[in-house]
Tab-separated table of C-alpha atoms in Angstrom:
chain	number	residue	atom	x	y	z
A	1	UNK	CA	-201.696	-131.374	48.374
A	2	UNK	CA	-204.833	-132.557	50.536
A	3	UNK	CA	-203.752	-132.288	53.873
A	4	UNK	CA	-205.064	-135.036	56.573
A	5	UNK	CA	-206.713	-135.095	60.366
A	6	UNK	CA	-207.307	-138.542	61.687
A	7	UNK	CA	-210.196	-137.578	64.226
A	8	UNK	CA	-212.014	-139.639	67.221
A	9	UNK	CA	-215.273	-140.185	66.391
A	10	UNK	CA	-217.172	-138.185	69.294
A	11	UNK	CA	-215.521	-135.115	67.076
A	12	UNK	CA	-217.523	-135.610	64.369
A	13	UNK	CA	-220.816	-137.451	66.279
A	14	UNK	CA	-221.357	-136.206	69.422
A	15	UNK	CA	-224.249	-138.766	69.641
A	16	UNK	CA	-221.513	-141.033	69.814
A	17	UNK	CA	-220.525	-140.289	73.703
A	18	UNK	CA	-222.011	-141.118	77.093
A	19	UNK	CA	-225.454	-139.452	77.876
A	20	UNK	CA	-224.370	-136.911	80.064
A	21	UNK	CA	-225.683	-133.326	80.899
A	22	UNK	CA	-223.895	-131.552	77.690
A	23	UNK	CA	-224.170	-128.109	79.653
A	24	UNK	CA	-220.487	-129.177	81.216
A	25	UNK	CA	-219.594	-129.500	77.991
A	26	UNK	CA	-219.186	-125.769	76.238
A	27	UNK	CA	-215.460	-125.591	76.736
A	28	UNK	CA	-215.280	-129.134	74.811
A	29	UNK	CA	-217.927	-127.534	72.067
A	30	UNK	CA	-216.617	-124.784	71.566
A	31	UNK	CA	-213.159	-126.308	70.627
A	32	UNK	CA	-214.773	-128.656	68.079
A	33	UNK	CA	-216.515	-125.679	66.246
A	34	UNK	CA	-213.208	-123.867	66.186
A	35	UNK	CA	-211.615	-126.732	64.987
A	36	UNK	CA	-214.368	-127.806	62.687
A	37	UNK	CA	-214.501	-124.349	61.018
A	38	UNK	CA	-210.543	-123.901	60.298
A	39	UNK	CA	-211.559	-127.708	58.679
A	40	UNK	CA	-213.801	-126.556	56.302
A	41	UNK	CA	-212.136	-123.107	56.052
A	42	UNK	CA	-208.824	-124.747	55.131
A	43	UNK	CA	-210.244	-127.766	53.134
A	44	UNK	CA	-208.656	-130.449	55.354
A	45	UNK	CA	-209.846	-134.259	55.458
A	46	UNK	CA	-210.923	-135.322	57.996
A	47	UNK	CA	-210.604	-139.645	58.737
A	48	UNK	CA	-212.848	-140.049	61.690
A	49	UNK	CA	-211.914	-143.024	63.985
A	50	UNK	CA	-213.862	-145.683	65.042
A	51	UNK	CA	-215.494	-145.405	68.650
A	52	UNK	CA	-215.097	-148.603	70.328
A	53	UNK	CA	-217.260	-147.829	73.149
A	54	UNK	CA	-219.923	-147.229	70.795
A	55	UNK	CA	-219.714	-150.165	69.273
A	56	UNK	CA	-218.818	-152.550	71.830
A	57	UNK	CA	-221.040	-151.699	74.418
A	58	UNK	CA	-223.758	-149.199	72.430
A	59	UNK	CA	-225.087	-146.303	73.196
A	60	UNK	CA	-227.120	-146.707	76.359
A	61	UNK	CA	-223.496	-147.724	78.098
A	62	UNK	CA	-222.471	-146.175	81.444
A	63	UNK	CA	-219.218	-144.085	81.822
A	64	UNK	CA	-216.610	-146.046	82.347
A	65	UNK	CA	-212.570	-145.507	83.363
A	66	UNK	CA	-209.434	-147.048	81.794
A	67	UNK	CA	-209.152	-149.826	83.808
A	68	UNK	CA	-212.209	-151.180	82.519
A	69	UNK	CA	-211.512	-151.336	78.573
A	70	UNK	CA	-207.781	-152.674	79.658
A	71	UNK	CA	-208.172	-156.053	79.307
A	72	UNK	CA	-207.284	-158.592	75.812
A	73	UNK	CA	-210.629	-158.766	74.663
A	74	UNK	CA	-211.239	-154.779	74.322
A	75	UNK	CA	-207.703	-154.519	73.332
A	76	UNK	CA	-208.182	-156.706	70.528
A	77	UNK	CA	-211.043	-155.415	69.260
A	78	UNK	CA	-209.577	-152.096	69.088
A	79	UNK	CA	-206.691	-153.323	66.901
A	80	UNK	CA	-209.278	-154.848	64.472
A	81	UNK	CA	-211.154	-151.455	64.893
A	82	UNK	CA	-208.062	-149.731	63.761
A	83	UNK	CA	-206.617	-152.064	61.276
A	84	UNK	CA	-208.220	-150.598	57.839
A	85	UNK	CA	-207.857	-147.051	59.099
A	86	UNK	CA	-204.103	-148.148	59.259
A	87	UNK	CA	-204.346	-149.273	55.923
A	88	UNK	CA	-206.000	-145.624	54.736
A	89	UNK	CA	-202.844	-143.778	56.627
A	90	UNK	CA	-200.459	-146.668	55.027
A	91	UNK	CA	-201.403	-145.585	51.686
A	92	UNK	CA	-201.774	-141.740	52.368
A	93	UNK	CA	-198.469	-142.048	53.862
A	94	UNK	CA	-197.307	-143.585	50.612
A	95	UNK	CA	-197.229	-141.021	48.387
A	96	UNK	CA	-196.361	-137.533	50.372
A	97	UNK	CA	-196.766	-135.493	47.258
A	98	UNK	CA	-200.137	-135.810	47.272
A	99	UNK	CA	-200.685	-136.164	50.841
A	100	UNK	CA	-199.871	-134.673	53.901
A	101	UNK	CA	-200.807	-136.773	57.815
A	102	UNK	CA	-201.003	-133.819	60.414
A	103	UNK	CA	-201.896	-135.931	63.222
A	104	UNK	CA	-204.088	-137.810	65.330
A	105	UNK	CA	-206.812	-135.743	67.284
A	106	UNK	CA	-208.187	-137.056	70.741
A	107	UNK	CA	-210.590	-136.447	73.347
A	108	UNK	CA	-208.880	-135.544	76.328
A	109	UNK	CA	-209.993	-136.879	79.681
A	110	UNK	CA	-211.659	-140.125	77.456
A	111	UNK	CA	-210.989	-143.712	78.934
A	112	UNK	CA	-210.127	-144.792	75.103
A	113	UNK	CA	-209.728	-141.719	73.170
A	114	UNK	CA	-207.979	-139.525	75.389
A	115	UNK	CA	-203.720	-139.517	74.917
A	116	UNK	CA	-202.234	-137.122	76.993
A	117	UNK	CA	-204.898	-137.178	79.873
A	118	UNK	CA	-207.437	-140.414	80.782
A	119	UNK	CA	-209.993	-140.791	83.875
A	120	UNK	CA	-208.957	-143.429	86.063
A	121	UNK	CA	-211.471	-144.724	89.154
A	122	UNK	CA	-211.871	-148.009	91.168
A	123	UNK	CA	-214.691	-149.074	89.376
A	124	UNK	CA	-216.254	-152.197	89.619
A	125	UNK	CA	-219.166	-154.582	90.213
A	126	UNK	CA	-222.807	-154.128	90.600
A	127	UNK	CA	-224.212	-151.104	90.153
A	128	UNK	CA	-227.222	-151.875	92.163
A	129	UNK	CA	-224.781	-153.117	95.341
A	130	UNK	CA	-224.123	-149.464	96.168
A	131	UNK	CA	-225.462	-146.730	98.087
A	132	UNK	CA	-226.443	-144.356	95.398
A	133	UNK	CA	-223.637	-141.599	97.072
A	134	UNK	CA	-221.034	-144.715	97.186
A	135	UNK	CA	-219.717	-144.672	93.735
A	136	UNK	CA	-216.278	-144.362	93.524
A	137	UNK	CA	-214.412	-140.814	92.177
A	138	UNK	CA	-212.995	-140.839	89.084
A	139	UNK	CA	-209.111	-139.020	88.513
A	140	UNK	CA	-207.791	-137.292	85.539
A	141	UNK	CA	-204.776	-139.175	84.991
A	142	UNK	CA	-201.900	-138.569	82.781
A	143	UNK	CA	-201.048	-140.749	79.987
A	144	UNK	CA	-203.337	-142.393	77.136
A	145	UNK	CA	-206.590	-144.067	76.621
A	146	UNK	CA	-206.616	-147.766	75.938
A	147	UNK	CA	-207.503	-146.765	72.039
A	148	UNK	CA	-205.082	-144.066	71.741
A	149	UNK	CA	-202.536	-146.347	73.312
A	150	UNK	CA	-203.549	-149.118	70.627
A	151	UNK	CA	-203.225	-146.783	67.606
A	152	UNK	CA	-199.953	-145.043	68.941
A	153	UNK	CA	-197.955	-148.768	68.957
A	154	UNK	CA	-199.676	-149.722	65.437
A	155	UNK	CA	-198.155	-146.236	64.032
A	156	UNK	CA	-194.971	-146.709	65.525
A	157	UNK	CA	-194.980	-150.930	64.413
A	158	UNK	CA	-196.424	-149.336	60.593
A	159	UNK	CA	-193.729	-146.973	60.554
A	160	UNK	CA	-195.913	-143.839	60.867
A	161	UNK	CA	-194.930	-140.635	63.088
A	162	UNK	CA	-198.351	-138.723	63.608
A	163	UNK	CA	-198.675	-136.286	66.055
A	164	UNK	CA	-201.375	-136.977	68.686
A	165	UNK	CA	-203.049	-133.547	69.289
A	166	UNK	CA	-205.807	-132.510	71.106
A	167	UNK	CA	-208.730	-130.363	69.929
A	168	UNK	CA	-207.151	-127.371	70.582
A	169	UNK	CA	-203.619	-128.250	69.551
A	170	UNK	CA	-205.002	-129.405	66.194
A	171	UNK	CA	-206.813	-125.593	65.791
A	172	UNK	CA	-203.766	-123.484	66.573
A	173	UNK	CA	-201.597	-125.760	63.915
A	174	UNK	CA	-204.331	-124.855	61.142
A	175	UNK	CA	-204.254	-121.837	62.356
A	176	UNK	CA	-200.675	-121.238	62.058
A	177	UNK	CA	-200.802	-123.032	58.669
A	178	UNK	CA	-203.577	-119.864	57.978
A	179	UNK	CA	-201.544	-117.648	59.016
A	180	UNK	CA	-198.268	-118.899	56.626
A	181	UNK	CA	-200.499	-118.915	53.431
């Protein structure tokens, strides 16, 4: 039986995610090479998601928080962005002796990938209207980003009951799955 990881993209292409001083970043790095590793020791698939930052507002894009991306236009684009990935897990889904969906993993903390944890801020305007120590903080808030929020109601309208685990989540169940083997 191939077993199944829907990932978000930054997982798999780190190039993917705002420029940012990566040396804040070890915890995150470290729990994609654990992750990736069980992967590739285990032989799991890996589906990566699209990122619709990325590809809605490239890769020279500020930061942004949730509030920004919640609006019809970015919604809808992420439904389109999701749509044939839905279709992949549809038919995967379709024939559980062959296949088995573990879960979705996301990016904690993300405006659009993040599920159980999302940064929030008052964010707005023009960047060049502020004092360059004026910009606004930016919370961890609980609850989803605008993309795992998307993909959670398509799931649930498709029928589909996937997990949503983080990086590290995702590791320990391949690790327990080692450990049953």
């Amino acid at each position: 039986m191939k077993r199944i990881l829907v990932v978000s993209h930054c997982i798999l292409n780190t190039a993917s995610k705002v420029w940012q001083d990566e040396s804040g970043l070890a915890e995150e790095y470290a729990l994609r090479e654990r992750l990736l590793r069980l992967v590739l020791d285990q032989d799991v698939q890996l589906l990566q998601l699209p990122c619709p930052e990325l590809l809605l507002y490239g890769s020279r894009r500020w930061g942004h928080v949730r509030s920004q991306f919640d609006h019809p236009f970015f919604r809808a684009s992420c439904r389109d962005l999701f749509r044939p990935v839905l279709m992949q897990l549809e038919e995967y889904a379709s024939d559980p002796a062959r296949f088995s969906l573990l879960g979705v993993v996301s990016v904690e903390g993300s405006p659009t990938c993040g599920h159980a944890l999302t940064c929030a801020g008052d964010w707005g305007g023009e960047l060049s209207d502020l004092p360059s120590d004026a910009v606004p903080p930016v919370t961890m808030t609980a609850g989803p980003g605008v993309f795992m929020e998307i993909i959670a109601g398509q799931l649930q309208e498709a029928g589909l009951n996937l997990p949503f685990l983080t990086m590290g989540q995702a590791a320990e169940v391949l690790e327990r799955a080692d450990k049953q083997v």
